């Protein structure tokens, strides 16, 4: 197995769970730091050159991610850039130069991670279409949303990002997106880089390393049959915490990231309706790119789901599959009338409503040989009135205390169809059928709104934990419902989280 | 002496494109951090980045799951037989003294038969990889006999459970004054602690030496303490142990006493196995097993006149120290020293309790207790203003120290009164009065229309005492070598944790010798170069080590002067050092040439420097004295926008005017101010340390303990330096800057409180604890609405 690091081919030679961070540091590339080993601080940020998107569009060529929770085995055949790969001789990358010029480093430990996040913005031309300073600033903030700094207070780093974006428009890094070049010293056995040879070598050696990289469902099914105890891994943003926080070993992993059927996002006509089908291995970032135009509300929510680094790796299937009651996507797709398509290594297929998918706390209806193939929903739902509200202790990169999702059809004084779902309010994501029924068909006046809001306290018994008290959670759920209803009636209720520029 | 320094980070006229000095002055200019190029390249080495010696072992510790319990049995067989394990130690295996307390006693490196908090290390494992060590450490089977645990300050107070005796400052007869006062009020507040969250966790790499000694690569603010404790646990003399600190990935006080632990643990394994050993705490272990900022439960009563002027104040400050004293003596003292903040209390009684609880032993954190005392008096200012219907700023101004109203509760007189002018200047530049008027109008309309958004604004000052309150720590040393090519190494007792200390030291040396800044390299802090050093703490790093470095440089300059005068047969007064040259009777000679000449003529080109802070003394028993050399001051205006339906808020604007005396490096000082402010804002807003009712820390990872991100920092964030030199002869008349700006963030908490108060038309004092999370703000407003309804019915 070969991975390209800073355009130099390197042999993947460790345990299956070895992370990109561990791999880099073991090979002497120590600019990439471990701050948390859980994908929360960004000191380990590196980027990967995106080769194929399958989405029929040009996406960002460089994607940042947290090296601390990404297994190196998943990057066979990929090209990774680290902080050591930015400067060209004595010439610093614009992101590095700006960080120096703006006094953006103090203790310096988080600095390589920030430099990588800013470099990705520069390389991706993040602000090519920026119309004003505010939107440049917003792009910089988003780009570093997964980078924590404890020294500077961020101001000089944001300024450095703005300066780097203002200074540079030409792409600085060059990574051949079609064929890995493996032109380096030291790895002689792959210098003849005929693509098919590399590919077969990748597959064979992957098998030896315990990380399997199927490219089709058929191949994936074969691997599952062969290794029934292997864990399926997509972005690894949740699974890898078992490895880095609980120190569990995982002997075999089957990566779904390259499975063609799982990485597609399609919108097609089906029985007269436009149906959007999102493959389980499609990342949040790609969902935003594909659906952002149709739903600003979804974009706003996605910007508060993890960080840029997490959204570049985390997938829709993972958000459902881990069964968490505080996942942000299940309530959203519940109200969008989403359906889960489930596959099996036996080749069997079934569809499940999202409500039926969840059985209890972290328990889903997935059998041992089953996996999520895709989530599909009628695109029409995004043209209805819909709102997604998130409450968390910190605005960026925080897990929801309460997530409320709402979709209403009808006219301002009468809802014909209501869809209401919450996360963080019970052992699993919940859809509130009684409340929906209460609202549907009745005159939407203050009295009805008040009754519906009151019903919530009967319908849900949230718990108290480190994120919020039960009482606050219930109040927030009620506030969210009332806000959604009032907005449906035509009021505009601003949220402080919208106020990026006061 | 020199022209007034710059007051902005963007003035960089004296910096070349590579950061080199183009002018003759080295202090007062915006030099880049001396490691900034390495930072951005990823080539700055931290302890974990040092090339690992062959056969190195990695340490992990087994942690207590109980808050207070007797260890009935500890079965380590599964640990010893776990893959990769080379050695396992328990308390009795420690060759020397197992107590690693910094000042008093009670901090055991490994628990003996009693555990005192969840997360306390019971045993340690050394294995061939970090991962195998961690896996092994989880395999011990421990049987406990549970004992009753004290988990809160309230419970500790009730049971008189203290780590150290209670102290009181008394000034005049506060009771009599309060009794006679026309107005009185009382209040209480819970102010939670703070996790340091330095990005680089605790770490040490220890290499065994001959004669039973060790070389410790530490990430420590206090290398001499690491040396002392490593020698003590090994049972060897101090001269067998050297500690080296190149840089830390953040410290903030968390690496003052706590950083000795990984060094001690690794040193024991290094000697036992004659192998290099590294102990790097994973983030979770670091969060649960090392100390944090103290929780404080503050209660206050005061009497005041119609202008809001305080007549008598009674305060009780109860610090939650955890299971041992650690540095809590000084920390609670400093809370008491700053319970006045910038205000003359007239008469006062200030009591400081050091509560003993079955939680991790809390430790130093930027501000060292000071922020907790200030929180009490700033809440009092807000309460007094609300009760009189006044703008809190007017109440604050009425209470500022001034001529004739200058005695602190601990007997020191405030000598320099700059806050009045500083506040006036900020009030104008931030347009405080007009903004307050428009905010009050906005809130009035919001209440009338029952609309969701409210605003708040507050201006709060900071007056922070500079010096260690333990007088003996106020000393520093430096060692300077001039080499024959004219390059210079300077070493000093301070450590670099990002604050730019080494940069300022190089600037000071360059200025003293009139030479180019690029000649100077500041080398890693080592206990075998400068001995018996004080921690880099109490904001004193530059004040003390800068003076020591200047002393060394001055000695070299004087020796060169004597030699050159003799050699060129001229008067010493004809010799001057400037523009990277030594001028002899008007003729410039290159510095390197003169150094070479001096060497050939056998002039000593190495010097040690020393400094001790003058004037300070304090009688701990009497609670009176002169503990601070001077005070650093500042003020901030913060504005917030609050959604009363959720408690969610955004800090929309911050304006700061801060006093660093004559700045040695405005860019670095402004960086300290901005960074300190945001760290303080995190402490008071999103960073919520929570324990469950068994004493287990539940905010134990960055997934559930949330420090600010870039989004949380307001776009309108204006920071200016106040133009006034230090009235004391400090290094180039600068002032310390490390800690004071953190407390400027109290303005954010006060602004949130102001917005809460607005929901009840500024008639009732809100109950807002800290951190003021969205949830806390929501309940504070909810509680006010309930009180309003009760009043109306």
mmCIF file of C-alpha atoms in Angstrom, chain B residues 172-350:
data_model
loop_
_atom_site.group_PDB
_atom_site.id
_atom_site.type_symbol
_atom_site.label_atom_id
_atom_site.label_comp_id
_atom_site.label_asym_id
_atom_site.label_seq_id
_atom_site.Cartn_x
_atom_site.Cartn_y
_atom_site.Cartn_z
ATOM 1 C CA UNK B 172 -11.237 49.511 59.811
ATOM 2 C CA UNK B 173 -14.584 48.524 61.310
ATOM 3 C CA UNK B 174 -16.633 47.276 58.380
ATOM 4 C CA UNK B 175 -19.525 46.059 60.541
ATOM 5 C CA UNK B 176 -20.041 49.447 62.152
ATOM 6 C CA UNK B 177 -19.837 51.214 58.797
ATOM 7 C CA UNK B 178 -22.300 48.837 57.161
ATOM 8 C CA UNK B 179 -24.699 49.186 60.055
ATOM 9 C CA UNK B 180 -24.658 52.943 59.791
ATOM 10 C CA UNK B 181 -24.771 53.043 55.996
ATOM 11 C CA UNK B 182 -27.891 54.487 54.312
ATOM 12 C CA UNK B 183 -27.946 51.608 51.809
ATOM 13 C CA UNK B 184 -27.011 47.971 52.133
ATOM 14 C CA UNK B 185 -27.102 44.886 50.009
ATOM 15 C CA UNK B 186 -25.794 41.385 49.886
ATOM 16 C CA UNK B 187 -25.232 38.746 47.255
ATOM 17 C CA UNK B 188 -23.561 35.499 46.391
ATOM 18 C CA UNK B 189 -22.166 33.922 43.270
ATOM 19 C CA UNK B 190 -20.735 30.648 42.089
ATOM 20 C CA UNK B 191 -17.710 31.210 39.865
ATOM 21 C CA UNK B 192 -16.582 27.979 38.292
ATOM 22 C CA UNK B 193 -13.027 27.001 37.531
ATOM 23 C CA UNK B 194 -11.355 26.493 34.189
ATOM 24 C CA UNK B 195 -9.434 23.790 32.387
ATOM 25 C CA UNK B 196 -6.145 25.133 31.034
ATOM 26 C CA UNK B 197 -6.463 23.354 27.714
ATOM 27 C CA UNK B 198 -2.923 24.153 26.678
ATOM 28 C CA UNK B 199 -2.808 22.623 23.187
ATOM 29 C CA UNK B 200 0.300 20.621 24.088
ATOM 30 C CA UNK B 201 -0.579 18.285 26.962
ATOM 31 C CA UNK B 202 1.665 17.472 29.917
ATOM 32 C CA UNK B 203 4.800 15.670 28.789
ATOM 33 C CA UNK B 204 8.351 14.826 29.801
ATOM 34 C CA UNK B 205 11.154 12.835 28.212
ATOM 35 C CA UNK B 206 13.815 11.590 30.616
ATOM 36 C CA UNK B 207 17.231 10.279 29.635
ATOM 37 C CA UNK B 208 19.248 8.462 32.319
ATOM 38 C CA UNK B 209 22.772 9.758 32.998
ATOM 39 C CA UNK B 210 25.714 8.245 34.839
ATOM 40 C CA UNK B 211 25.863 8.486 38.650
ATOM 41 C CA UNK B 212 22.117 7.898 39.014
ATOM 42 C CA UNK B 213 21.112 11.231 37.575
ATOM 43 C CA UNK B 214 18.796 12.160 34.718
ATOM 44 C CA UNK B 215 18.329 14.738 32.005
ATOM 45 C CA UNK B 216 14.699 15.853 31.856
ATOM 46 C CA UNK B 217 13.195 17.389 28.735
ATOM 47 C CA UNK B 218 10.170 19.054 30.250
ATOM 48 C CA UNK B 219 7.243 21.171 29.204
ATOM 49 C CA UNK B 220 7.303 23.209 32.383
ATOM 50 C CA UNK B 221 6.971 26.776 33.568
ATOM 51 C CA UNK B 222 9.175 25.857 36.500
ATOM 52 C CA UNK B 223 12.251 23.842 35.473
ATOM 53 C CA UNK B 224 13.861 24.212 38.907
ATOM 54 C CA UNK B 225 10.802 22.650 40.523
ATOM 55 C CA UNK B 226 10.954 19.722 38.092
ATOM 56 C CA UNK B 227 14.633 19.359 38.992
ATOM 57 C CA UNK B 228 13.900 19.513 42.718
ATOM 58 C CA UNK B 229 11.051 16.995 42.650
ATOM 59 C CA UNK B 230 12.744 14.569 40.261
ATOM 60 C CA UNK B 231 15.819 14.586 42.520
ATOM 61 C CA UNK B 232 13.549 14.109 45.514
ATOM 62 C CA UNK B 233 11.632 11.098 44.128
ATOM 63 C CA UNK B 234 14.914 9.545 42.965
ATOM 64 C CA UNK B 235 16.636 10.302 46.260
ATOM 65 C CA UNK B 236 19.590 12.049 44.620
ATOM 66 C CA UNK B 237 21.070 15.511 44.985
ATOM 67 C CA UNK B 238 19.886 18.369 42.829
ATOM 68 C CA UNK B 239 23.235 18.435 41.040
ATOM 69 C CA UNK B 240 22.461 15.047 39.467
ATOM 70 C CA UNK B 241 19.363 16.314 37.671
ATOM 71 C CA UNK B 242 19.108 18.838 34.872
ATOM 72 C CA UNK B 243 15.894 20.086 33.413
ATOM 73 C CA UNK B 244 15.687 21.575 29.947
ATOM 74 C CA UNK B 245 12.730 23.460 28.516
ATOM 75 C CA UNK B 246 12.970 24.718 24.962
ATOM 76 C CA UNK B 247 9.340 25.782 24.695
ATOM 77 C CA UNK B 248 5.883 24.834 25.815
ATOM 78 C CA UNK B 249 2.783 24.495 23.696
ATOM 79 C CA UNK B 250 0.957 26.717 26.165
ATOM 80 C CA UNK B 251 1.164 26.822 29.940
ATOM 81 C CA UNK B 252 -1.257 29.346 31.490
ATOM 82 C CA UNK B 253 -0.253 28.244 35.006
ATOM 83 C CA UNK B 254 -1.108 24.619 34.326
ATOM 84 C CA UNK B 255 2.561 23.764 33.944
ATOM 85 C CA UNK B 256 3.775 25.512 37.081
ATOM 86 C CA UNK B 257 3.436 22.726 39.665
ATOM 87 C CA UNK B 258 1.705 20.045 37.572
ATOM 88 C CA UNK B 259 4.484 19.632 35.022
ATOM 89 C CA UNK B 260 6.764 17.961 37.555
ATOM 90 C CA UNK B 261 4.547 14.874 37.656
ATOM 91 C CA UNK B 262 5.360 13.445 34.212
ATOM 92 C CA UNK B 263 9.054 14.201 34.807
ATOM 93 C CA UNK B 264 9.065 12.360 38.142
ATOM 94 C CA UNK B 265 7.163 9.384 36.782
ATOM 95 C CA UNK B 266 9.399 9.000 33.735
ATOM 96 C CA UNK B 267 12.559 9.510 35.796
ATOM 97 C CA UNK B 268 11.768 6.573 38.081
ATOM 98 C CA UNK B 269 11.292 4.267 35.080
ATOM 99 C CA UNK B 270 14.381 5.660 33.366
ATOM 100 C CA UNK B 271 16.584 4.791 36.360
ATOM 101 C CA UNK B 272 14.943 1.397 36.966
ATOM 102 C CA UNK B 273 15.335 0.336 33.339
ATOM 103 C CA UNK B 274 18.330 2.396 32.251
ATOM 104 C CA UNK B 275 16.356 3.495 29.205
ATOM 105 C CA UNK B 276 14.984 6.755 27.978
ATOM 106 C CA UNK B 277 11.354 7.150 29.011
ATOM 107 C CA UNK B 278 8.601 9.447 27.783
ATOM 108 C CA UNK B 279 5.398 10.218 29.616
ATOM 109 C CA UNK B 280 2.921 12.142 27.517
ATOM 110 C CA UNK B 281 -0.544 12.378 29.017
ATOM 111 C CA UNK B 282 -3.359 11.811 26.558
ATOM 112 C CA UNK B 283 -5.846 14.675 26.610
ATOM 113 C CA UNK B 284 -8.403 12.765 28.688
ATOM 114 C CA UNK B 285 -5.859 11.797 31.355
ATOM 115 C CA UNK B 286 -4.547 15.342 31.434
ATOM 116 C CA UNK B 287 -8.054 16.729 31.916
ATOM 117 C CA UNK B 288 -8.999 14.376 34.770
ATOM 118 C CA UNK B 289 -5.715 14.030 36.650
ATOM 119 C CA UNK B 290 -4.186 17.500 36.636
ATOM 120 C CA UNK B 291 -5.402 20.554 38.519
ATOM 121 C CA UNK B 292 -7.459 23.420 37.140
ATOM 122 C CA UNK B 293 -8.535 26.918 38.084
ATOM 123 C CA UNK B 294 -10.390 26.870 41.414
ATOM 124 C CA UNK B 295 -14.147 27.079 41.712
ATOM 125 C CA UNK B 296 -15.005 29.938 44.047
ATOM 126 C CA UNK B 297 -18.174 30.449 45.994
ATOM 127 C CA UNK B 298 -18.277 34.143 46.892
ATOM 128 C CA UNK B 299 -20.586 35.870 49.347
ATOM 129 C CA UNK B 300 -20.600 39.607 49.916
ATOM 130 C CA UNK B 301 -22.333 42.323 51.938
ATOM 131 C CA UNK B 302 -21.799 46.029 51.633
ATOM 132 C CA UNK B 303 -23.018 49.393 52.821
ATOM 133 C CA UNK B 304 -22.872 52.435 50.540
ATOM 134 C CA UNK B 305 -23.916 56.060 50.259
ATOM 135 C CA UNK B 306 -26.332 57.709 47.805
ATOM 136 C CA UNK B 307 -23.611 57.988 45.142
ATOM 137 C CA UNK B 308 -22.862 54.302 45.424
ATOM 138 C CA UNK B 309 -19.620 54.942 47.278
ATOM 139 C CA UNK B 310 -18.717 51.958 49.422
ATOM 140 C CA UNK B 311 -18.596 52.516 53.179
ATOM 141 C CA UNK B 312 -18.050 48.983 54.389
ATOM 142 C CA UNK B 313 -17.536 45.644 52.713
ATOM 143 C CA UNK B 314 -17.651 42.099 54.052
ATOM 144 C CA UNK B 315 -16.586 39.306 51.708
ATOM 145 C CA UNK B 316 -16.161 35.604 52.059
ATOM 146 C CA UNK B 317 -14.287 33.892 49.262
ATOM 147 C CA UNK B 318 -14.316 30.104 49.372
ATOM 148 C CA UNK B 319 -11.888 28.473 46.956
ATOM 149 C CA UNK B 320 -12.389 24.836 46.094
ATOM 150 C CA UNK B 321 -8.837 23.594 46.430
ATOM 151 C CA UNK B 322 -9.387 19.891 45.930
ATOM 152 C CA UNK B 323 -7.713 17.248 48.029
ATOM 153 C CA UNK B 324 -4.388 18.993 48.729
ATOM 154 C CA UNK B 325 -2.808 22.405 49.195
ATOM 155 C CA UNK B 326 -0.745 22.535 45.965
ATOM 156 C CA UNK B 327 -0.455 26.311 45.369
ATOM 157 C CA UNK B 328 -3.781 27.166 46.993
ATOM 158 C CA UNK B 329 -2.208 29.240 49.754
ATOM 159 C CA UNK B 330 -1.103 31.888 47.295
ATOM 160 C CA UNK B 331 -4.094 31.471 45.021
ATOM 161 C CA UNK B 332 -6.698 32.206 47.688
ATOM 162 C CA UNK B 333 -4.421 34.991 49.002
ATOM 163 C CA UNK B 334 -4.418 36.546 45.553
ATOM 164 C CA UNK B 335 -8.217 36.294 45.364
ATOM 165 C CA UNK B 336 -8.264 38.272 48.618
ATOM 166 C CA UNK B 337 -5.667 40.766 47.321
ATOM 167 C CA UNK B 338 -7.912 41.439 44.338
ATOM 168 C CA UNK B 339 -11.293 41.465 46.053
ATOM 169 C CA UNK B 340 -10.990 45.264 45.902
ATOM 170 C CA UNK B 341 -10.028 45.269 42.203
ATOM 171 C CA UNK B 342 -9.688 48.993 41.487
ATOM 172 C CA UNK B 343 -11.876 50.276 44.298
ATOM 173 C CA UNK B 344 -11.312 51.897 47.638
ATOM 174 C CA UNK B 345 -13.446 49.918 50.075
ATOM 175 C CA UNK B 346 -13.207 52.387 52.991
ATOM 176 C CA UNK B 347 -13.567 49.588 55.546
ATOM 177 C CA UNK B 348 -13.431 45.905 54.834
ATOM 178 C CA UNK B 349 -13.235 42.381 56.110
ATOM 179 C CA UNK B 350 -12.129 39.849 53.488
#
